[in-house]
Amino acid sequence: MSEEELVAVDVETTGLHPEDGDRIVEVAIVRGRRGSTPTCWTSLVHPGRSTGAVHVHGITDDMLADAPSWKDLAEEVDRRLAGGVLVGHNVRFDLAFLAMEHERVSRRFVPRVALDSLWLARQVLPGSRHGLATVAAELGVPHVRAHRAESDARACWDSTWSLLDRLDPAHALDLPHLAHMSQPRDACARKELVDALRRHAGMPIPISYTGAAVTRRVITPVRVGRRRVEAWCHLRQATRLFRLDRIHLVA
């Protein structure tokens, strides 16, 4: 990891659910190697709708009146993320929104590799609270303003290097191993299922599902949420909720 560029990304959004029409209103990317002074880039983003959760991020409609759209920013976002190790705090959230915004402007979002600093914090730090502000405070990392993209991305970047040093003080773990351990599996499953639902709306999809045992099933998805999919289960002949982190699509 010493030779890798860590690229911390944070997005502020109108809400929590990109599949329900929530949009990005601010994006920040912080990039650099261990021990360096990172580059920081941020932009407000016009979402084409109201800013939504103003009480969380403080970004008003007036602030976004002259902001660029995602279409204006997508190429710059790709350039700043290219080749680096993408990291986010609960990175599945950022990945879902980035993929959705890119899809809206007919671009593909395919990061080289992604790490989750929330997963790292849960491995390294004791206790049950691992929000970014709590983790930054525990590590002595400055965090000037929570829920603004640049401050959160910088805190995530600093915290991730510190967490990696604690998790792997000998620097013995290689990047593929770290990426595999922190892979946001439910986000990947969700994206595959959403794509499958769009391609085969109302049609059966074969899956394997890990519950008390691993079973093969056929489901017809009805609604895909952040953690579960509602679907008609052909095995049970009933509508069921399936956890995304237990689903694997099969041929």
Tab-separated table of C-alpha atoms in Angstrom:
chain	number	residue	atom	x	y	z
A	1	MET	CA	0.000	0.000	0.000
A	2	SER	CA	2.942	2.379	0.506
A	3	GLU	CA	3.242	2.947	-3.232
A	4	GLU	CA	-0.505	3.249	-3.803
A	5	GLU	CA	-2.474	6.479	-4.075
A	6	LEU	CA	-5.433	6.424	-1.733
A	7	VAL	CA	-8.451	8.251	-3.198
A	8	ALA	CA	-11.039	9.121	-0.564
A	9	VAL	CA	-14.439	10.074	-1.960
A	10	ASP	CA	-17.459	11.490	-0.185
A	11	VAL	CA	-20.844	12.539	-1.534
A	12	GLU	CA	-23.611	14.562	0.076
A	13	THR	CA	-27.041	13.652	-1.225
A	14	THR	CA	-30.709	14.605	-1.223
A	15	GLY	CA	-31.520	11.404	0.660
A	16	LEU	CA	-30.402	7.835	1.235
A	17	HIS	CA	-31.828	5.909	-1.713
A	18	PRO	CA	-30.451	6.379	-5.245
A	19	GLU	CA	-32.873	3.765	-6.564
A	20	ASP	CA	-35.745	6.018	-5.440
A	21	GLY	CA	-34.450	9.141	-7.183
A	22	ASP	CA	-32.137	10.664	-4.576
A	23	ARG	CA	-29.236	12.585	-6.129
A	24	ILE	CA	-25.746	13.886	-5.307
A	25	VAL	CA	-25.534	17.567	-4.285
A	26	GLU	CA	-21.820	17.705	-3.412
A	27	VAL	CA	-18.789	15.545	-4.183
A	28	ALA	CA	-15.227	15.643	-2.877
A	29	ILE	CA	-12.138	13.615	-3.806
A	30	VAL	CA	-8.941	13.604	-1.721
A	31	ARG	CA	-5.957	11.804	-3.225
A	32	GLY	CA	-2.381	11.055	-2.221
A	33	ARG	CA	0.202	8.553	-0.989
A	34	ARG	CA	1.053	7.719	2.606
A	35	GLY	CA	2.931	10.589	4.242
A	36	SER	CA	2.166	13.084	1.460
A	37	THR	CA	0.031	16.203	1.391
A	38	PRO	CA	-3.004	15.086	-0.604
A	39	THR	CA	-4.760	16.985	-3.354
A	40	CYS	CA	-8.325	18.009	-2.539
A	41	TRP	CA	-11.064	18.675	-5.086
A	42	THR	CA	-14.704	19.383	-4.403
A	43	SER	CA	-17.765	20.659	-6.222
A	44	LEU	CA	-21.388	21.359	-5.535
A	45	VAL	CA	-23.683	19.473	-7.929
A	46	HIS	CA	-27.057	20.602	-9.227
A	47	PRO	CA	-29.353	17.596	-8.686
A	48	GLY	CA	-32.179	18.689	-10.967
A	49	ARG	CA	-34.506	18.710	-7.956
A	50	SER	CA	-34.626	20.123	-4.413
A	51	THR	CA	-31.619	19.543	-2.171
A	52	GLY	CA	-33.633	17.405	0.209
A	53	ALA	CA	-31.852	16.813	3.519
A	54	VAL	CA	-30.766	20.414	4.215
A	55	HIS	CA	-30.840	19.692	7.969
A	56	VAL	CA	-28.023	17.170	7.427
A	57	HIS	CA	-25.648	18.823	4.952
A	58	GLY	CA	-26.725	22.470	5.101
A	59	ILE	CA	-26.774	22.791	1.300
A	60	THR	CA	-29.722	24.877	0.103
A	61	ASP	CA	-31.393	25.244	-3.285
A	62	ASP	CA	-29.982	28.781	-3.565
A	63	MET	CA	-26.435	27.466	-3.088
A	64	LEU	CA	-26.928	25.126	-6.053
A	65	ALA	CA	-28.588	27.579	-8.403
A	66	ASP	CA	-25.442	27.972	-10.549
A	67	ALA	CA	-23.784	24.641	-9.691
A	68	PRO	CA	-22.710	22.289	-12.505
A	69	SER	CA	-24.713	19.185	-13.276
A	70	TRP	CA	-23.266	15.672	-12.943
A	71	LYS	CA	-22.938	15.572	-16.714
A	72	ASP	CA	-20.592	18.561	-16.471
A	73	LEU	CA	-18.510	16.868	-13.742
A	74	ALA	CA	-18.443	13.180	-14.679
A	75	GLU	CA	-15.265	13.327	-16.778
A	76	GLU	CA	-13.392	15.222	-14.042
A	77	VAL	CA	-14.576	12.741	-11.412
A	78	ASP	CA	-13.308	9.826	-13.518
A	79	ARG	CA	-9.954	11.541	-14.078
A	80	ARG	CA	-9.424	12.151	-10.376
A	81	LEU	CA	-10.400	8.603	-9.391
A	82	ALA	CA	-8.477	6.830	-12.167
A	83	GLY	CA	-5.868	4.305	-11.069
A	84	GLY	CA	-6.182	4.983	-7.353
A	85	VAL	CA	-7.449	2.893	-4.458
A	86	LEU	CA	-10.927	4.259	-3.817
A	87	VAL	CA	-11.934	4.466	-0.174
A	88	GLY	CA	-15.068	5.692	1.559
A	89	HIS	CA	-16.611	5.448	5.007
A	90	ASN	CA	-19.394	2.959	4.333
A	91	VAL	CA	-18.126	2.988	0.760
A	92	ARG	CA	-21.152	1.059	-0.552
A	93	PHE	CA	-23.197	4.244	-0.112
A	94	ASP	CA	-20.818	6.357	-2.217
A	95	LEU	CA	-20.413	3.600	-4.817
A	96	ALA	CA	-24.175	3.287	-5.270
A	97	PHE	CA	-24.628	7.018	-5.824
A	98	LEU	CA	-21.611	7.375	-8.129
A	99	ALA	CA	-22.803	4.448	-10.247
A	100	MET	CA	-26.321	5.878	-10.433
A	101	GLU	CA	-25.179	9.374	-11.448
A	102	HIS	CA	-22.848	7.956	-14.109
A	103	GLU	CA	-25.631	5.764	-15.473
A	104	ARG	CA	-27.872	8.827	-15.808
A	105	VAL	CA	-25.332	10.428	-18.177
A	106	SER	CA	-24.592	7.185	-20.069
A	107	ARG	CA	-21.211	6.529	-18.451
A	108	ARG	CA	-19.946	3.463	-16.588
A	109	PHE	CA	-18.491	3.763	-13.104
A	110	VAL	CA	-15.977	0.954	-12.563
A	111	PRO	CA	-13.438	1.685	-9.802
A	112	ARG	CA	-10.171	-0.248	-9.975
A	113	VAL	CA	-10.552	-1.363	-6.361
A	114	ALA	CA	-12.449	-0.117	-3.301
A	115	LEU	CA	-11.757	-0.232	0.438
A	116	ASP	CA	-14.230	0.520	3.217
A	117	SER	CA	-12.807	2.596	6.083
A	118	LEU	CA	-15.864	1.669	8.183
A	119	TRP	CA	-14.866	-1.993	7.881
A	120	LEU	CA	-11.279	-1.094	8.794
A	121	ALA	CA	-12.462	0.838	11.865
A	122	ARG	CA	-14.526	-2.113	13.059
A	123	GLN	CA	-11.450	-4.348	12.859
A	124	VAL	CA	-9.115	-1.960	14.665
A	125	LEU	CA	-11.077	0.145	17.155
A	126	PRO	CA	-13.016	-1.177	20.163
A	127	GLY	CA	-16.596	-0.228	20.875
A	128	SER	CA	-19.836	-0.247	18.952
A	129	ARG	CA	-19.804	3.242	17.433
A	130	HIS	CA	-17.765	3.677	14.258
A	131	GLY	CA	-19.217	6.722	12.518
A	132	LEU	CA	-16.637	8.878	10.773
A	133	ALA	CA	-16.688	11.619	13.433
A	134	THR	CA	-16.172	9.051	16.212
A	135	VAL	CA	-13.365	7.290	14.336
A	136	ALA	CA	-11.601	10.555	13.492
A	137	ALA	CA	-11.768	11.686	17.131
A	138	GLU	CA	-10.422	8.318	18.341
A	139	LEU	CA	-7.493	8.567	15.911
A	140	GLY	CA	-6.782	12.256	16.559
A	141	VAL	CA	-7.683	13.165	12.971
A	142	PRO	CA	-9.056	16.681	12.316
A	143	HIS	CA	-12.660	16.701	11.172
A	144	VAL	CA	-13.732	20.293	10.740
A	145	ARG	CA	-17.313	19.933	9.541
A	146	ALA	CA	-19.234	16.680	9.453
A	147	HIS	CA	-21.583	16.077	6.511
A	148	ARG	CA	-19.779	18.358	4.113
A	149	ALA	CA	-18.015	16.445	1.389
A	150	GLU	CA	-14.483	17.904	1.532
A	151	SER	CA	-14.199	17.701	5.322
A	152	ASP	CA	-15.558	14.140	5.365
A	153	ALA	CA	-13.331	13.001	2.480
A	154	ARG	CA	-10.200	14.452	4.113
A	155	ALA	CA	-11.069	12.877	7.470
A	156	CYS	CA	-11.664	9.557	5.695
A	157	TRP	CA	-8.301	9.796	3.866
A	158	ASP	CA	-6.340	10.564	7.052
A	159	SER	CA	-8.234	7.983	9.091
A	160	THR	CA	-7.742	5.219	6.524
A	161	TRP	CA	-3.954	5.530	6.536
A	162	SER	CA	-3.983	5.490	10.338
A	163	LEU	CA	-6.291	2.466	10.430
A	164	LEU	CA	-4.150	0.605	7.888
A	165	ASP	CA	-1.052	1.239	9.997
A	166	ARG	CA	-2.810	-0.213	13.049
A	167	LEU	CA	-4.313	-3.157	11.206
A	168	ASP	CA	-1.090	-4.033	9.418
A	169	PRO	CA	1.907	-2.407	11.183
A	170	ALA	CA	4.382	-4.569	9.266
A	171	HIS	CA	2.757	-3.589	5.948
A	172	ALA	CA	2.555	-7.281	5.103
A	173	LEU	CA	-0.963	-7.326	3.639
A	174	ASP	CA	-1.162	-6.712	-0.085
A	175	LEU	CA	-3.860	-4.685	-1.767
A	176	PRO	CA	-5.852	-7.606	-3.274
A	177	HIS	CA	-6.106	-9.205	0.172
A	178	LEU	CA	-7.243	-5.967	1.825
A	179	ALA	CA	-9.751	-5.291	-0.931
A	180	HIS	CA	-11.161	-8.804	-0.646
A	181	MET	CA	-11.550	-8.521	3.130
A	182	SER	CA	-13.345	-5.168	3.001
A	183	GLN	CA	-15.362	-5.823	-0.158
A	184	PRO	CA	-18.849	-4.300	0.187
A	185	ARG	CA	-20.554	-7.500	-0.909
A	186	ASP	CA	-24.155	-6.395	-0.447
A	187	ALA	CA	-23.554	-3.311	-2.620
A	188	CYS	CA	-22.241	-5.534	-5.399
A	189	ALA	CA	-25.191	-7.890	-5.061
A	190	ARG	CA	-27.591	-4.962	-5.074
A	191	LYS	CA	-26.117	-3.508	-8.262
A	192	GLU	CA	-26.274	-6.869	-10.026
A	193	LEU	CA	-29.874	-7.358	-8.942
A	194	VAL	CA	-30.902	-3.847	-9.951
A	195	ASP	CA	-29.277	-4.361	-13.347
A	196	ALA	CA	-30.983	-7.748	-13.709
A	197	LEU	CA	-34.334	-6.256	-12.695
A	198	ARG	CA	-33.987	-3.529	-15.315
A	199	ARG	CA	-32.972	-5.982	-18.025
A	200	HIS	CA	-35.602	-8.597	-17.164
A	201	ALA	CA	-38.412	-6.686	-15.487
A	202	GLY	CA	-40.991	-9.107	-14.155
A	203	MET	CA	-39.034	-12.197	-15.219
A	204	PRO	CA	-37.666	-14.984	-12.980
A	205	ILE	CA	-33.990	-14.832	-11.935
A	206	PRO	CA	-32.085	-17.870	-10.554
A	207	ILE	CA	-30.047	-17.260	-7.381
A	208	SER	CA	-28.272	-19.126	-4.632
A	209	TYR	CA	-29.184	-17.937	-1.161
A	210	THR	CA	-27.265	-18.450	2.076
A	211	GLY	CA	-29.590	-18.864	5.035
A	212	ALA	CA	-29.501	-21.762	7.487
A	213	ALA	CA	-28.178	-23.605	4.428
A	214	VAL	CA	-27.288	-22.648	0.883
A	215	THR	CA	-30.284	-23.138	-1.393
A	216	ARG	CA	-30.883	-22.541	-5.081
A	217	ARG	CA	-34.014	-20.554	-5.796
A	218	VAL	CA	-35.774	-18.632	-8.518
A	219	ILE	CA	-37.073	-15.186	-7.632
A	220	THR	CA	-38.916	-12.463	-9.485
A	221	PRO	CA	-37.707	-9.164	-7.969
A	222	VAL	CA	-40.319	-6.574	-7.067
A	223	ARG	CA	-38.282	-3.919	-5.261
A	224	VAL	CA	-34.560	-3.620	-4.475
A	225	GLY	CA	-33.638	-1.654	-1.347
A	226	ARG	CA	-30.361	-0.792	0.327
A	227	ARG	CA	-30.031	-4.094	2.214
A	228	ARG	CA	-32.845	-6.346	1.036
A	229	VAL	CA	-34.756	-7.256	-2.090
A	230	GLU	CA	-38.472	-7.922	-2.076
A	231	ALA	CA	-39.275	-10.695	-4.543
A	232	TRP	CA	-41.697	-13.450	-5.405
A	233	CYS	CA	-40.035	-16.695	-4.308
A	234	HIS	CA	-40.983	-19.511	-6.654
A	235	LEU	CA	-39.800	-22.080	-4.100
A	236	ARG	CA	-42.113	-20.815	-1.347
A	237	GLN	CA	-44.812	-19.500	-3.688
A	238	ALA	CA	-44.945	-16.282	-1.705
A	239	THR	CA	-43.419	-12.799	-1.547
A	240	ARG	CA	-40.284	-12.764	0.591
A	241	LEU	CA	-37.538	-10.358	1.670
A	242	PHE	CA	-33.996	-11.523	0.861
A	243	ARG	CA	-30.830	-10.058	2.364
A	244	LEU	CA	-28.568	-8.775	-0.406
A	245	ASP	CA	-25.369	-9.901	1.293
A	246	ARG	CA	-26.649	-13.512	1.133
A	247	ILE	CA	-27.567	-13.516	-2.573
A	248	HIS	CA	-25.464	-14.693	-5.482
A	249	LEU	CA	-26.761	-14.651	-9.028
A	250	VAL	CA	-26.267	-17.937	-10.869
A	251	ALA	CA	-26.380	-18.829	-14.547
